[in-house]
Coordinates of C-alpha atoms and ligand atoms in Angstrom, one line a residue:
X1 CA 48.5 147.3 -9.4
X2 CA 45.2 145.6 -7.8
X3 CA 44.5 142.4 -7.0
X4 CA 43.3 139.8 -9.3
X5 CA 39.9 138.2 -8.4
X6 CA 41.6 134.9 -7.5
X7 CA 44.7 135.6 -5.5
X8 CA 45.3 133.8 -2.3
X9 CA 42.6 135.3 -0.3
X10 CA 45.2 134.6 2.9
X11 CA 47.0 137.9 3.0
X12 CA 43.8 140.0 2.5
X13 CA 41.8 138.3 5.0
X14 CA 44.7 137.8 7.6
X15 CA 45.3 141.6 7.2
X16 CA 41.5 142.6 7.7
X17 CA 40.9 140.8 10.8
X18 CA 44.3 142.6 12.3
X19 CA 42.7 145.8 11.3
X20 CA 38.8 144.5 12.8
X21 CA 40.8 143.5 16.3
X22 CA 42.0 147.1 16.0
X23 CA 39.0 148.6 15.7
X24 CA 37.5 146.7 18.4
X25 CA 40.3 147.4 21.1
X26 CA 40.5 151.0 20.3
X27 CA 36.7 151.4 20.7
X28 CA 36.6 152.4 24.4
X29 CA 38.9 155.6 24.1
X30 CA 37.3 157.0 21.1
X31 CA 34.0 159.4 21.1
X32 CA 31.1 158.0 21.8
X33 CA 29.7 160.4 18.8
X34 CA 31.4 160.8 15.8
X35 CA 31.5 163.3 13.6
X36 CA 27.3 163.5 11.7
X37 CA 27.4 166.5 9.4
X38 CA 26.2 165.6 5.9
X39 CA 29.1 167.0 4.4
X40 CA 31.2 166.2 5.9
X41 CA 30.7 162.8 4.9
X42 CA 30.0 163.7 1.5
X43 CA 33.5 165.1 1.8
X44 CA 35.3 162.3 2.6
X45 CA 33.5 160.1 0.0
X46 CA 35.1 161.7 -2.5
X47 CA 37.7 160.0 -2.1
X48 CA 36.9 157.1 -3.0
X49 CA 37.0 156.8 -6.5
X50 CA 35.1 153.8 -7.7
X51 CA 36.2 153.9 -11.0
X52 CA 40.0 152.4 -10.6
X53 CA 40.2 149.3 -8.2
X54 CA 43.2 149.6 -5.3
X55 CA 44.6 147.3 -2.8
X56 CA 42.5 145.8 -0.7
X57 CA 43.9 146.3 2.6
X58 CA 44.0 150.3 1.3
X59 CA 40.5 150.0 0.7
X60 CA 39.8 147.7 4.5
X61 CA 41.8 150.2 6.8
X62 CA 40.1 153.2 4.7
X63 CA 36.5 151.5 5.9
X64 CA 37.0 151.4 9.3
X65 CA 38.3 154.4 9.7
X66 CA 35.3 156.0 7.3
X67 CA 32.5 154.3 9.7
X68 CA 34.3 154.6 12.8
X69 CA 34.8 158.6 12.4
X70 CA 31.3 159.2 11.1
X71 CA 29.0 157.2 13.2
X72 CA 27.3 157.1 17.1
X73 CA 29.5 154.5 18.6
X74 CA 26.5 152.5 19.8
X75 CA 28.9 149.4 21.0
X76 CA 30.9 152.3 23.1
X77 CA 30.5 151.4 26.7
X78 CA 28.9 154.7 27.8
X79 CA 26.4 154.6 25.0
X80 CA 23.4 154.2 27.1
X81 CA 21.1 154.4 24.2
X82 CA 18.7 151.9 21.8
X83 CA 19.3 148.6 22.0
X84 CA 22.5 148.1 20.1
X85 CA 25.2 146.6 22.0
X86 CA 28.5 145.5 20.8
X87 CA 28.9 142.5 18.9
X88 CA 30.8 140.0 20.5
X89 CA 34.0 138.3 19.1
X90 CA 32.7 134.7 18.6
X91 CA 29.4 136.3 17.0
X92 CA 32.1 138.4 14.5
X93 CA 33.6 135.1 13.9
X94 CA 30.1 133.8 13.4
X95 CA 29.5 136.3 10.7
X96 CA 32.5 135.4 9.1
X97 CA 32.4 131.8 8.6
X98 CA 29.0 132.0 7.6
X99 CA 29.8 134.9 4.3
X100 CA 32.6 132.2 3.9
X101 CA 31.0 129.4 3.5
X102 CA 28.1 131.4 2.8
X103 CA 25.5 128.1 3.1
X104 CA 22.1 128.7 1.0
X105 CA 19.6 127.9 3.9
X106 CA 16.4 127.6 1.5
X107 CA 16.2 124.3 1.7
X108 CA 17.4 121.8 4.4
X109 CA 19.1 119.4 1.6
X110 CA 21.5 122.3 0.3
X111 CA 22.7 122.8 4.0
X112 CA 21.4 120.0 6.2
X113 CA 23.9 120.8 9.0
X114 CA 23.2 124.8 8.9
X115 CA 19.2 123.9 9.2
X116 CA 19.7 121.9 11.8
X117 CA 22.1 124.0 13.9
X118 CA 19.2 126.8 13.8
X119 CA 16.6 123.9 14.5
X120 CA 18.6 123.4 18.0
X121 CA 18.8 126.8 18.7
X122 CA 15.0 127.4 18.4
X123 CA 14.7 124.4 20.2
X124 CA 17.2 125.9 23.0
X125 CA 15.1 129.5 23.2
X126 CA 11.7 127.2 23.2
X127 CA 12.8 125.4 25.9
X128 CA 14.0 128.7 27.9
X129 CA 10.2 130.0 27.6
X130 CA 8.7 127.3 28.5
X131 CA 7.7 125.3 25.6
X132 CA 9.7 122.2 27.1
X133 CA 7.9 119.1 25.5
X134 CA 6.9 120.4 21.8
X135 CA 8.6 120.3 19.1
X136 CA 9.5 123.6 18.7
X137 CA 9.1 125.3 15.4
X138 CA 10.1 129.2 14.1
X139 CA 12.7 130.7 11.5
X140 CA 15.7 132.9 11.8
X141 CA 14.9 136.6 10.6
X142 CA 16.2 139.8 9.6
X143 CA 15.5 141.3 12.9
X144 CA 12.5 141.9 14.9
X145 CA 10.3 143.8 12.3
X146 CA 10.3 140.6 10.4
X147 CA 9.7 138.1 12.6
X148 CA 6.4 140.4 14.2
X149 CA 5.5 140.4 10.2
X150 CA 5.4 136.8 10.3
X151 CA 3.4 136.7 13.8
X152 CA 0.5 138.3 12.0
X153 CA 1.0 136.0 8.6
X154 CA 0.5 132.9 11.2
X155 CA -2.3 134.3 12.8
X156 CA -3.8 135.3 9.3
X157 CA -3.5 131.7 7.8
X158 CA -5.1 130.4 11.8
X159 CA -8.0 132.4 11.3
X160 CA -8.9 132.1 8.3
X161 CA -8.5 129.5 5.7
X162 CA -8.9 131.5 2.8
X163 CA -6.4 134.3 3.5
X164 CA -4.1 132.1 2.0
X165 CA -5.4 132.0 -1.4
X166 CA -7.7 135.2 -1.3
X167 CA -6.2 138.0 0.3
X168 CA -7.5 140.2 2.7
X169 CA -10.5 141.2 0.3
X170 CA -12.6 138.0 0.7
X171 CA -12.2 137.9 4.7
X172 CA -15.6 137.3 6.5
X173 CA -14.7 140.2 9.0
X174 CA -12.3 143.1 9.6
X175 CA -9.0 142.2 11.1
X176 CA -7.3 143.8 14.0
X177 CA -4.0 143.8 15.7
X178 CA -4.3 144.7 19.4
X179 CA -0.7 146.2 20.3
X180 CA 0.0 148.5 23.8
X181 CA -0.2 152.3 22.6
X182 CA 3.8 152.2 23.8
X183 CA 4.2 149.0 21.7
X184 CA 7.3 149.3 18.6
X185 CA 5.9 150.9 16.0
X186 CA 6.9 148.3 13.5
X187 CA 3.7 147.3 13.6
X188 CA 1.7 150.0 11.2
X189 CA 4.8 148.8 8.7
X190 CA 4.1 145.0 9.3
X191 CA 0.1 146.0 8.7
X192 CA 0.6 148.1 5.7
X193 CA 2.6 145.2 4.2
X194 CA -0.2 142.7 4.7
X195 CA -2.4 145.5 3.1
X196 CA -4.5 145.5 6.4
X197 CA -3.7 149.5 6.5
X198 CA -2.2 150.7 9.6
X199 CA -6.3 151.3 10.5
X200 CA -5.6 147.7 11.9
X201 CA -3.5 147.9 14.3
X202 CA -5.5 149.2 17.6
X203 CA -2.6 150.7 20.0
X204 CA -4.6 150.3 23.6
X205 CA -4.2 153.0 25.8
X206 CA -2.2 152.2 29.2
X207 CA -3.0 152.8 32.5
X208 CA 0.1 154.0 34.2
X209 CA 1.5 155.3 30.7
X210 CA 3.9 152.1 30.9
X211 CA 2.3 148.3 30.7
X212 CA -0.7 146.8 29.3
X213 CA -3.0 145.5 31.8
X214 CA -5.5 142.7 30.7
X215 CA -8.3 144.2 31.5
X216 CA -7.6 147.8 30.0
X217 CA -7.1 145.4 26.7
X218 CA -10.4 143.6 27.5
X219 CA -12.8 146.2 27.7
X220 CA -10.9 148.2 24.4
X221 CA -11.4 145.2 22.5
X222 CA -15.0 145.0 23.6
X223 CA -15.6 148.4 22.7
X224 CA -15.1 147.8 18.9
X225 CA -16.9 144.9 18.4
X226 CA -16.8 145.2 14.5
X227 CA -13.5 144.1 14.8
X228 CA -12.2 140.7 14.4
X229 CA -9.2 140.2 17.0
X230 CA -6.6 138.5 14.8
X231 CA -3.9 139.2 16.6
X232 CA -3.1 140.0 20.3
X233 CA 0.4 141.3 21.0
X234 CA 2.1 141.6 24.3
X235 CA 5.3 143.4 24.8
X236 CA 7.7 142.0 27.4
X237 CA 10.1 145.1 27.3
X238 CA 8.8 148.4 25.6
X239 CA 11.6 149.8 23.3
X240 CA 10.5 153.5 24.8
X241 CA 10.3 152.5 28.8
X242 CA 11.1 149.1 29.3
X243 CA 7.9 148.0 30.3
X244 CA 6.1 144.4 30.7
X245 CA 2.9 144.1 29.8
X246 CA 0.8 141.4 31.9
X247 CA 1.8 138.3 29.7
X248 CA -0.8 136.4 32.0
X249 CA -3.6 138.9 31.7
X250 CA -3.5 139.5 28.3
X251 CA -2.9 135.6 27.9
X252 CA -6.7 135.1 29.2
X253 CA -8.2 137.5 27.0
X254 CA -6.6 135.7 23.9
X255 CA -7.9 132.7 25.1
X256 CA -10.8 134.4 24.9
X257 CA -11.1 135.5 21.7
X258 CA -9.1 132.7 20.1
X259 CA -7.0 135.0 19.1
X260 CA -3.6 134.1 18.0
X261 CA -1.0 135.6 21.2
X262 CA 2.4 137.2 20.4
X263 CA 4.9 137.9 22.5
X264 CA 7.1 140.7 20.8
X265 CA 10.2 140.3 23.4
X266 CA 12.8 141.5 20.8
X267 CA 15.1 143.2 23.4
X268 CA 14.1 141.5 26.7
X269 CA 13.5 138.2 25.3
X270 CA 17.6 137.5 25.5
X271 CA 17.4 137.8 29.2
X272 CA 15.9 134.0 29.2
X273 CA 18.9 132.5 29.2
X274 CA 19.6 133.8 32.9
X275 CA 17.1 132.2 35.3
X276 CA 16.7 136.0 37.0
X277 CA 15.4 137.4 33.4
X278 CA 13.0 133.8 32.8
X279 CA 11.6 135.0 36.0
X280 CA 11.1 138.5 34.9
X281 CA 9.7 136.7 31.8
X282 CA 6.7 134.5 33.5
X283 CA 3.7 133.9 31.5
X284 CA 5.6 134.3 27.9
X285 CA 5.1 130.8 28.2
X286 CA 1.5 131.0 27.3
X287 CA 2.6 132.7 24.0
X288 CA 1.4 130.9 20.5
X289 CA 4.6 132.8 19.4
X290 CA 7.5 135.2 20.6
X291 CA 9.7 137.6 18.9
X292 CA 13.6 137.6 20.3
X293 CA 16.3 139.5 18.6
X294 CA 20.0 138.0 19.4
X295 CA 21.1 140.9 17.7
X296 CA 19.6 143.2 21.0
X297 CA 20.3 141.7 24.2
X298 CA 22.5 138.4 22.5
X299 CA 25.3 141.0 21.5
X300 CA 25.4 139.3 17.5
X301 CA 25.8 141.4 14.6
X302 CA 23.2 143.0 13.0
X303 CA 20.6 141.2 11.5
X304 CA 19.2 138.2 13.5
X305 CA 16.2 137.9 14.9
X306 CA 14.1 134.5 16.1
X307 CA 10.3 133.5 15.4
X308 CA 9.4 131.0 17.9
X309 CA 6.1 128.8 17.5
X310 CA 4.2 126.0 19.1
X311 CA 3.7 124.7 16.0
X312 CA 4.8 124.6 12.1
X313 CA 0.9 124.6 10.6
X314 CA 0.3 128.4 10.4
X315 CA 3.8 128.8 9.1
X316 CA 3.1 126.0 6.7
X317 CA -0.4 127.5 5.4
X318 CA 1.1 131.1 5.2
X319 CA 4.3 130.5 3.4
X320 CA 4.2 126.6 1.3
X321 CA 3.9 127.4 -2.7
X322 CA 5.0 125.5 -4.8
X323 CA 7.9 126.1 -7.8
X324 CA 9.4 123.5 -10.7
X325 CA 12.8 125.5 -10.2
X326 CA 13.4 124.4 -6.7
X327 CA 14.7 121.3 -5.7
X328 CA 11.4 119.4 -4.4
X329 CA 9.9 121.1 -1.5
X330 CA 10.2 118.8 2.0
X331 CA 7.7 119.7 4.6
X332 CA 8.9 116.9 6.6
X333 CA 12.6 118.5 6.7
X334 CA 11.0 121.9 7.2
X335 CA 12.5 123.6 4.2
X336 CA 12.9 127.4 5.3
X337 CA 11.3 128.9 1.5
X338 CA 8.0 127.2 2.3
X339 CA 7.9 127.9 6.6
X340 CA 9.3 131.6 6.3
X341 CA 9.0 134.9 4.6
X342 CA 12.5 134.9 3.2
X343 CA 13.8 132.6 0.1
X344 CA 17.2 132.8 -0.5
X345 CA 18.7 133.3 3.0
X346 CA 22.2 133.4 4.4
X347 CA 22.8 131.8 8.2
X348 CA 22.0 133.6 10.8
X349 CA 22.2 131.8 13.2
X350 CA 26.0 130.7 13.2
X351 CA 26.7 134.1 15.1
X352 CA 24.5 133.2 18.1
X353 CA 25.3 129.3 18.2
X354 CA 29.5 130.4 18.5
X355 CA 28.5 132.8 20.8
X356 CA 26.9 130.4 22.9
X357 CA 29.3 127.5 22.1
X358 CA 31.9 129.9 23.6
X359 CA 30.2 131.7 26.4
X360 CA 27.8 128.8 26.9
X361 CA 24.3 129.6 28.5
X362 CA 25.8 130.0 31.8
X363 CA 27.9 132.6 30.3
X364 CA 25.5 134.5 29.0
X365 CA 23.5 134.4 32.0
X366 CA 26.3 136.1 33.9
X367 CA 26.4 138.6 31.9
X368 CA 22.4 139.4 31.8
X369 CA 22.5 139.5 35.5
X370 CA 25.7 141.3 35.7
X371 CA 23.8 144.0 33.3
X372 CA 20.5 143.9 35.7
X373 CA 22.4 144.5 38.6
X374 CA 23.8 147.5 36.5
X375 CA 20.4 148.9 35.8
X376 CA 20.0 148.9 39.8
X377 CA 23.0 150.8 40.7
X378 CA 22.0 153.6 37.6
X379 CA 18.8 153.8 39.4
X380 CA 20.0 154.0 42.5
X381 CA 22.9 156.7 41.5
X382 CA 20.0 158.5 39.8
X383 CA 17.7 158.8 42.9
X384 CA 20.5 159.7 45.1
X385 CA 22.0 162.5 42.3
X386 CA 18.5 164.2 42.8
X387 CA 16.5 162.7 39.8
X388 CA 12.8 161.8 39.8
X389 CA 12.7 158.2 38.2
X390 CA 9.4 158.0 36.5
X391 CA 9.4 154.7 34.6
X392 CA 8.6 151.5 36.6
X393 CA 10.7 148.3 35.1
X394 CA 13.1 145.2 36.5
X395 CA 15.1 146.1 33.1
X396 CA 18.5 148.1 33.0
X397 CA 16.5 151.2 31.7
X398 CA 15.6 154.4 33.4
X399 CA 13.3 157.6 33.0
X400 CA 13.8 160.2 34.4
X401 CA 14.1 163.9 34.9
X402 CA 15.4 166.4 36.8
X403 CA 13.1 168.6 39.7
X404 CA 11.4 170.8 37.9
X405 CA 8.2 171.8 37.4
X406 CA 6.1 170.3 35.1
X407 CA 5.9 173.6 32.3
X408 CA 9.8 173.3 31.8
X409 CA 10.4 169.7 32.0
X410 CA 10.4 169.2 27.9
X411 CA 13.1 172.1 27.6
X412 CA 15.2 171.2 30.4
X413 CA 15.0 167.4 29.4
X414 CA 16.0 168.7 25.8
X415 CA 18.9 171.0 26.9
X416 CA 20.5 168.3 29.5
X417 CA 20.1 165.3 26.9
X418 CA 21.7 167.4 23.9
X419 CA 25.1 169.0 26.8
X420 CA 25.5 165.3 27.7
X421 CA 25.4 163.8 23.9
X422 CA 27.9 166.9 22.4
X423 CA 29.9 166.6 25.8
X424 CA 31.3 163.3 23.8
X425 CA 31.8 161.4 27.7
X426 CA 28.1 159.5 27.1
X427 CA 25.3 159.5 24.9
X428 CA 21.4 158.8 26.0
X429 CA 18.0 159.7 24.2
X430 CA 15.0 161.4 25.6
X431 CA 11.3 159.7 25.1
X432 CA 7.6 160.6 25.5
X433 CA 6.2 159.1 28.7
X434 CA 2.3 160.1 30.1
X435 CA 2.7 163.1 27.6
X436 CA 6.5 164.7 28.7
X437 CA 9.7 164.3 27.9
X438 CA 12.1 162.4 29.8
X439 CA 15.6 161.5 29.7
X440 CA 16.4 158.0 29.0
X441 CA 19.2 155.6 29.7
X442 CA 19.5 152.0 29.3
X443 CA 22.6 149.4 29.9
X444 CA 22.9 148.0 26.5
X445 CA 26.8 147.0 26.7
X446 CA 28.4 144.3 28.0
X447 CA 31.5 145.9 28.5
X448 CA 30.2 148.8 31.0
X449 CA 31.2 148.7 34.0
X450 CA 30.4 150.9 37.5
X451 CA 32.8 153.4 36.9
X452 CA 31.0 154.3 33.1
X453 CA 27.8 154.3 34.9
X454 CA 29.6 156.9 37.3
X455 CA 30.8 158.7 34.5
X456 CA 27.3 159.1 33.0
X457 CA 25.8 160.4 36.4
X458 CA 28.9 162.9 36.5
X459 CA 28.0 164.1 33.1
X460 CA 24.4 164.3 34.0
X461 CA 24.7 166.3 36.8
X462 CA 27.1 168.8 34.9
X463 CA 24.6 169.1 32.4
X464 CA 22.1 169.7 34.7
X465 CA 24.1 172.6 36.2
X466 CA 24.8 173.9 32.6
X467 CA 21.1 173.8 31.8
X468 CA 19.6 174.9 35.4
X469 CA 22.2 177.4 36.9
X470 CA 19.7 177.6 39.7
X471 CA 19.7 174.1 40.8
X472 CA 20.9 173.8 43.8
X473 CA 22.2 170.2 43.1
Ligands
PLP1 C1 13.7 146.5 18.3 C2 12.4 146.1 18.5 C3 11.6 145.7 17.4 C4 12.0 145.8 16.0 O1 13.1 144.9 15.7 P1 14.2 145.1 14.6 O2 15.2 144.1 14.9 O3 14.7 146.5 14.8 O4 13.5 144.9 13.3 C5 10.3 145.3 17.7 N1 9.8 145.2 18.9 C6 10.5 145.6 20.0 C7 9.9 145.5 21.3 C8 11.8 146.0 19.8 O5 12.6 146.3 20.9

């Protein structure tokens, strides 16, 4: 009745990538929000009994249609949401080859050409900030949260020599993180895991509510002077507002305090590849280290995120030990278990290396700049549909809410968001910005078009009417 573990594996992989193409063309005429209740869910579980096996292609069509039905469709064109855009098709294929082949990137001599197709693509992204010149070094990651976790390892193993060995007991001062107040919050995690205590991380108030300035940072930093600056972190796109810090200001007060300088540009930091978004982007060059996640703006699958650093010593004094079991560690080759937090580790970068090898970085660029230009016309349909933009960014993402006074703006803001998500035409979130809630919408896919930005305005101003009979707009 079922398969045997070592049939042809033709069929069953011919038939599931039939049944993934399906899924993918059917996406835009399905609800951007599937069904969420909890029992539902648990309801349709049930029927899968894990007891007696079944056909695999039963088992394949049954998953897609499980996750598709209960899920946000976050690759949906008129999800205007977190930074989850669709996969592309040469990044799917990516994914594929690489659980195929499945590669153990550890060390460079079990898969010399996977290490060194990552090398080049850290050595492409270096190149995009700036670093043209150095050898570029960095790991592939989980995602963003990891590579900010190995930001503070570097900066750690810079500052002091003993962390290594010691810990964080036998440091000579207290440690601090200084992060933007609107900063992504993965940053208490990243501190408890060092077993700094999210006490560490020092989230700097901002001016305007959106960016940090360098000077705001300076005299915060100088206000605590029991502290040991570590780490300095600038954010070149906020996950909440899309704001840029001042890469250049915050640059010189690094400097300052020989403090090791992130850039965490997990989002924006895709946008290098167009020459528009590089210029956005000035000053990340000054960065000891930046945080880009292809699986944000690159469109991979989920996870991939990039470390990129000047140099391989920090990683080197944070990460080498030393094993019999392993085949001999090679600094020279880089070997990925002694540079990175991660051991055994499958490739992550294939997915972004065919997406580029298809789209090249032309392609890519087009579609970064076709997406900024998208963010203009949402703002621009959003001024002239009556809204009061409140966020201040070159980035596809708007604030904003409707004309009302300041008492009712959480309530309206929460009303308009939650008609527009259950309408099932769009889905966007609300946020926090200078102590109200706002509505928020951001281009994340590259398949949206004018007409779905239209769509989300018509929506918006229905909701509007639903939630504020009086309005007059
Ligand atoms: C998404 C994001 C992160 C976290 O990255 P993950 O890939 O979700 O781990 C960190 N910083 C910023 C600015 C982000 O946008």
């Amino acid at each position: 009745m079922t398969e045997r573990l070592h049939d042809d594996a033709r069929p069953l992989l011919r038939a599931a990538a039939d049944l993934a193409a399906d899924f993918l063309a059917a996406r835009r005429n399905s609800p951007v929000c599937g069904e969420a209740s909890m029992a539902a869910v648990d309801e349709a579980l049930q029927r899968w009994n894990l007891h007696a096996g079944q056909p695999l292609e039963a088992v394949t069509a049954g998953m897609f249609d499980l996750l598709g039905r209960h899920a946000v469709r976050s690759d949906h064109p008129r999800y205007f949401g977190l930074f989850n855009p669709p996969a592309l098709p040469a990044a799917i294929v990516g994914d594929l080859i690489a659980a195929t082949v499945n590669p153990q990137l550890a060390v460079w001599s079990h898969a010399p050409a996977a290490a060194a197709i990552e090398r080049k693509l850290l050595q492409l992204f270096g190149t995009r900030i700036g670093w043209a010149g150095d050898e570029v070094a960095g790991t592939f990651t989980s995602g963003g949260s990891e590579a900010n976790h190995t930001a503070l390892l570097a900066a750690l193993a810079r500052r002091y020599p003993d962390w290594a060995q010691h810990g964080v007991a036998g440091l000579p001062a207290r440690p601090a993180i200084y992060v933007s107040s609107q900063a992504h919050l993965a940053w208490i995690k990243i501190a408890r895991a060092a077993g700094l205590g999210s006490d560490a991380v020092r989230l700097v108030p901002v001016a305007d509510g959106l960016a940090l300035g360098g000077d705001a940072l300076a005299a915060f930093i100088a206000s605590e002077p029991e502290r040991d600056p570590v780490l300095i972190v600038a954010t070149a796109g906020t996950t909440a507002h899309g704001a840029i810090d001042d890469l250049r200001g915050i640059a010189g007060v690094a400097r300052t305090h020989g403090a090791h300088l992130h850039v965490d540009a997990a989002w924006a930091g895709g946008a290098l590849l167009a020459d528009e978004g590089q210029a956005l982007l000035q000053g990340i060059e000054l960065a000891d280290s930046v945080t880009i996640d292809p699986h944000k703006w690159l469109c991979v699958p989920m996870g991939a995120g990039m470390y990129l650093s000047r140099d391989w010593s920090a990683l080197q004094a944070a990460f080498t030990v030393s094993t019999g079991y392993m085949p001999s560690a090679s600094l020279e080759r880089r070997d990925a278990y002694i540079h990175s937090l991660q051991w055994s580790r499958r490739f992550i970068g294939l997915k972004l290396f065919m997406a580029l090898a298809q789209l090249g970085v032309d392609g890519y660029a087009r579609m970064i700049r076709l997406q900024l230009r998208l963010g203009r016309y949402l703002l621009d349909g959003l001024r002239s549909h009556g809204w009061r933009v409140l966020n201040d960014t070159p980035l596809p993402l708007a604030c904003f809410a409707p004309a009302v006074d300041a008492a009712g703006q959480d309530d309206a803001v929460t009303r308009i968001a939650a008609a527009v998500v259950d309408s099932g035409q769009a889905w966007l979130s609300t946020v926090a910005l200078r102590g109200q809630l706002v509505l928020r919408a951001c281009i994340t896919s590259h398949e949206s078009t004018q007409q779905d930005v239209d769509a989300l305005l018509d929506v918006l101003d229905w909701a509007r009417r639903q939630v504020l009979p009086a309005s007059t707009s």
